[in-house]
XYZ file of C-alpha atoms in Angstrom:
318
model
C 21.953 188.142 210.030
C 24.191 186.043 207.887
C 27.102 184.283 209.522
C 30.258 183.533 207.548
C 32.828 180.921 208.357
C 35.499 179.350 206.176
C 34.790 175.892 204.906
C 37.204 173.210 206.017
C 38.949 171.820 202.899
C 38.861 168.086 202.348
C 42.279 166.503 202.720
C 43.906 165.323 199.520
C 43.100 161.686 198.657
C 43.364 159.484 195.684
C 40.175 158.629 193.749
C 39.496 155.275 195.576
C 39.837 156.860 198.971
C 37.569 159.796 197.909
C 34.916 157.329 196.791
C 35.072 155.439 200.082
C 34.998 158.671 202.083
C 31.912 159.935 200.224
C 30.122 156.609 200.706
C 30.873 156.662 204.425
C 29.557 160.242 204.705
C 26.320 159.285 203.005
C 25.817 156.365 205.426
C 26.433 158.598 208.429
C 23.895 161.180 207.238
C 21.272 158.814 205.868
C 19.100 158.695 209.026
C 15.748 160.388 208.314
C 16.578 161.232 204.707
C 15.482 160.114 201.287
C 18.013 160.065 198.453
C 17.518 160.422 194.703
C 19.400 158.492 192.054
C 23.164 158.478 192.453
C 25.579 160.158 190.081
C 29.340 159.965 190.198
C 31.736 162.803 189.642
C 35.172 162.749 188.113
C 36.622 161.699 191.488
C 33.944 159.054 192.036
C 32.200 160.992 194.879
C 28.408 160.559 195.067
C 26.527 163.697 194.027
C 22.916 162.694 194.600
C 20.877 165.242 196.613
C 19.395 164.264 199.962
C 15.785 164.969 200.950
C 15.374 165.429 204.697
C 12.120 165.782 206.603
C 12.017 169.032 208.554
C 10.552 169.249 212.046
C 9.109 172.795 211.745
C 6.095 173.698 213.883
C 5.413 176.531 211.482
C 3.457 179.723 212.040
C -0.160 180.605 211.301
C -0.726 177.572 209.110
C 2.534 177.683 207.129
C 5.365 175.229 207.764
C 8.447 173.760 206.075
C 8.116 170.010 205.513
C 11.216 168.887 203.549
C 14.682 170.164 202.734
C 16.577 169.017 199.668
C 20.349 169.438 199.866
C 23.018 168.748 197.224
C 25.810 166.438 198.281
C 29.018 167.968 199.678
C 31.524 168.818 196.986
C 34.948 167.251 197.172
C 36.389 170.600 196.097
C 38.147 172.418 198.957
C 36.731 175.748 197.764
C 33.007 174.960 197.478
C 30.473 173.749 199.972
C 28.006 172.285 197.411
C 28.211 170.532 194.123
C 26.208 171.796 191.168
C 23.660 169.341 189.835
C 22.319 169.290 186.276
C 18.929 170.684 187.301
C 20.280 173.713 189.154
C 21.693 176.913 187.710
C 25.482 177.313 187.927
C 25.155 180.202 190.371
C 22.433 178.544 192.453
C 23.179 176.611 195.658
C 20.732 173.826 194.700
C 19.098 173.948 198.152
C 15.295 173.649 198.064
C 12.706 173.795 200.863
C 9.243 172.294 200.502
C 6.486 174.055 202.438
C 2.746 173.983 202.845
C 0.016 176.448 203.815
C -3.086 175.098 205.525
C -6.183 177.260 205.952
C -8.193 176.297 209.052
C -10.381 179.376 208.800
C -13.716 180.074 207.122
C -12.664 182.334 204.223
C -10.173 182.129 201.422
C -6.779 183.517 202.470
C -3.551 184.692 200.833
C -0.405 183.969 202.831
C 3.002 185.648 202.683
C 5.764 183.877 204.566
C 9.486 184.452 205.163
C 11.409 181.124 205.097
C 14.836 181.010 206.656
C 17.563 178.569 205.638
C 19.827 177.770 208.613
C 23.216 176.268 209.444
C 23.723 173.583 212.057
C 24.220 176.173 214.828
C 20.945 177.925 213.925
C 22.491 180.816 212.086
C 20.441 182.275 209.217
C 22.117 181.698 205.867
C 19.361 183.066 203.617
C 15.794 184.417 203.751
C 13.242 183.943 201.012
C 9.739 185.450 200.869
C 6.939 183.390 199.342
C 3.275 184.133 198.656
C 0.558 181.474 198.531
C -2.618 182.848 197.023
C -6.258 181.878 197.343
C -6.063 179.029 199.871
C -9.694 177.973 200.452
C -11.125 176.955 203.823
C -9.891 173.455 204.790
C -7.391 173.329 201.944
C -3.628 172.775 202.003
C -1.424 174.168 199.211
C 2.134 172.869 198.819
C 5.077 174.402 196.952
C 8.859 174.803 197.061
C 11.353 177.651 197.345
C 15.083 177.743 196.516
C 17.670 179.225 198.853
C 19.325 180.873 195.832
C 22.931 182.027 195.639
C 25.108 181.320 198.687
C 28.803 182.189 198.985
C 30.933 179.054 198.974
C 32.614 180.086 202.257
C 29.331 180.079 204.212
C 28.566 177.262 206.671
C 26.557 174.400 205.183
C 22.743 174.751 205.295
C 21.211 171.970 207.351
C 17.682 173.209 208.119
C 14.871 175.595 207.284
C 11.908 177.093 209.123
C 9.118 179.644 208.749
C 10.259 182.905 210.357
C 7.111 185.026 209.973
C 3.725 184.909 208.259
C 1.104 187.438 207.266
C -2.297 186.408 205.925
C -5.173 188.440 204.566
C -8.515 187.670 202.996
C -7.843 187.051 199.325
C -10.541 189.501 198.294
C -8.425 192.289 199.886
C -4.950 191.001 199.074
C -2.650 193.066 196.853
C -2.733 191.917 193.265
C -0.129 189.448 192.071
C 2.815 190.945 190.166
C 1.739 191.606 186.606
C -1.961 191.101 187.375
C -4.576 193.846 187.222
C -7.678 193.783 189.472
C -11.181 194.178 187.964
C -11.138 197.795 189.240
C -8.153 198.570 186.989
C -6.325 200.013 190.014
C -3.496 198.292 191.812
C -2.525 199.333 195.388
C 0.661 198.110 197.083
C 3.248 198.994 199.713
C 7.011 198.871 199.394
C 9.563 197.600 201.913
C 10.157 201.084 203.320
C 13.159 202.675 204.948
C 14.274 203.361 208.483
C 16.908 205.667 209.952
C 17.442 207.199 213.408
C 14.002 206.122 214.601
C 12.226 207.592 211.548
C 10.222 205.108 209.469
C 8.944 205.630 205.955
C 6.869 203.280 203.770
C 5.611 204.119 200.280
C 2.133 203.411 199.045
C 1.830 202.866 195.304
C -1.255 203.398 193.152
C -1.006 202.073 189.590
C -3.576 202.532 186.877
C -3.331 199.189 185.129
C -6.770 199.509 183.537
C -8.006 201.090 180.331
C -9.588 204.313 181.672
C -8.329 207.422 183.458
C -8.487 207.271 187.266
C -8.544 210.342 189.500
C -7.763 210.876 193.175
C -7.812 214.092 195.189
C -6.218 214.142 198.605
C -5.101 211.390 200.949
C -5.434 207.602 200.953
C -8.125 206.368 203.361
C -6.453 204.213 206.026
C -7.636 201.783 208.701
C -5.115 200.290 211.140
C -5.580 196.595 211.932
C -4.107 194.165 214.512
C -2.938 190.580 214.011
C -6.566 189.372 213.855
C -7.480 192.121 211.353
C -9.465 194.015 213.968
C -9.598 197.830 214.083
C -6.934 199.503 216.275
C -8.020 202.535 218.258
C -5.902 205.198 219.868
C -3.667 206.149 216.920
C -4.087 209.565 215.314
C -3.685 209.572 211.519
C -2.292 212.942 210.446
C -2.707 214.502 207.019
C 0.848 215.080 205.833
C 4.159 214.010 207.279
C 5.540 217.450 208.246
C 4.401 217.139 211.833
C 6.475 213.952 212.238
C 9.442 214.590 209.940
C 9.633 218.267 208.925
C 11.360 218.416 205.566
C 12.048 214.704 205.694
C 9.351 213.573 203.234
C 7.928 214.828 199.972
C 4.899 216.512 201.529
C 3.192 218.305 198.639
C -0.226 219.938 199.218
C -3.246 217.762 198.454
C -4.685 218.244 195.014
C -6.331 216.367 192.129
C -4.242 213.755 190.362
C -5.476 212.049 187.198
C -3.725 208.889 186.141
C -3.913 207.750 182.554
C -3.552 203.999 181.855
C -0.026 202.977 182.758
C 0.552 205.949 185.092
C 1.159 205.788 188.864
C 0.824 207.849 192.011
C 2.665 207.716 195.351
C 1.819 208.463 198.980
C 4.010 208.000 202.029
C 3.419 206.628 205.493
C 5.740 208.230 208.049
C 6.175 207.633 211.760
C 8.725 207.547 214.573
C 9.560 204.464 216.630
C 9.798 206.373 219.908
C 9.028 204.572 223.166
C 8.575 206.538 226.356
C 5.700 206.120 228.775
C 2.762 203.822 228.081
C 2.296 200.748 225.944
C 4.038 200.518 222.593
C 1.657 199.994 219.603
C 2.487 197.723 216.674
C 0.287 197.705 213.590
C 0.928 194.709 211.310
C -1.790 195.475 208.780
C -3.189 198.623 207.118
C -6.404 198.582 205.063
C -5.922 201.122 202.260
C -8.502 202.715 199.994
C -7.188 204.933 197.211
C -10.126 207.241 197.969
C -13.454 207.080 199.758
C -15.585 204.304 198.308
C -12.688 202.567 196.506
C -12.092 198.839 196.905
C -9.952 198.098 199.983
C -6.523 196.478 199.869
C -4.726 195.207 202.993
C -0.966 195.836 203.029
C 1.502 194.709 205.674
C 3.982 197.491 206.510
C 4.367 196.399 210.179
C 4.174 199.826 211.753
C 6.159 199.930 214.991
C 4.671 203.142 216.330
C 6.171 202.943 219.798
C 4.233 205.169 222.193
C 3.880 208.105 219.819
C 0.251 207.371 218.942
C 0.698 209.097 215.555
C 0.997 208.086 211.918
C 1.424 210.581 209.093
C 0.283 210.026 205.530
C 1.060 212.320 202.596
C -1.341 213.155 199.802
C -1.253 211.256 196.529
C 1.162 212.734 194.072
C 1.971 211.745 190.513
C 4.964 209.429 190.296
C 7.969 210.787 188.451
C 8.982 208.991 185.275
């Protein structure tokens, strides 16, 4: 989704003319912005970043509020100058955002924030997670755009592209954290090819005792409001959907020692024929019957197939 366009090099000027040009540019772009302290480069051009309020309506309680941009570089080969507080390879672009919980239970939000050029093209996407936002609370933070090629169009805006939110008690554990159960359940980003979709479920024993499973994860499909979805058949194994296309070993006991992991696979086809297509944004996963539930967000686009396959847990290869 990235768009690439060559930057227009600044015409050659002497140092006084460069300084005047930079000052004029700052005056022309000052409307609606706040500026930090000014620094001067070797050519006398101002290098202070600008902080611009963002008019982002947001999604599901998450919105971008401010965008901090470095000043344009006088170099004809770079779109941004590098300030002292940014890494040499970093663009220096920062978006401030906030998550507001208007519900009645503590929520964990995951949002994709898009950095855009003046024509609305997406220059970068960053995913952020805001954990444990209590009812009536607003949590604020920032995210950096990261590395951007110098030939890309200049970033001028940012917005929230998509949001998922789950009750914090059922949210996947933070990276490096271990739940009280000693078992961590998560989903990966998956893969898609020729209408076939595959998402991996991961079961990690981060505790201090052995943990055993025997068979298939227990799944419940949920809609945008975390309500149960009917009408989708969950098949044991993926062979009926993708014969030979997934690691579909027979179900059997798997014992995980501390530090060991197991894998299972969700598999489906995005085929749309007659009827209403079904999309499943959330899946409640239990490693086995009676285990603590974890809600993952694989965004299953099941089309009109009405089927989802899940393989049995198998020990992860080292």
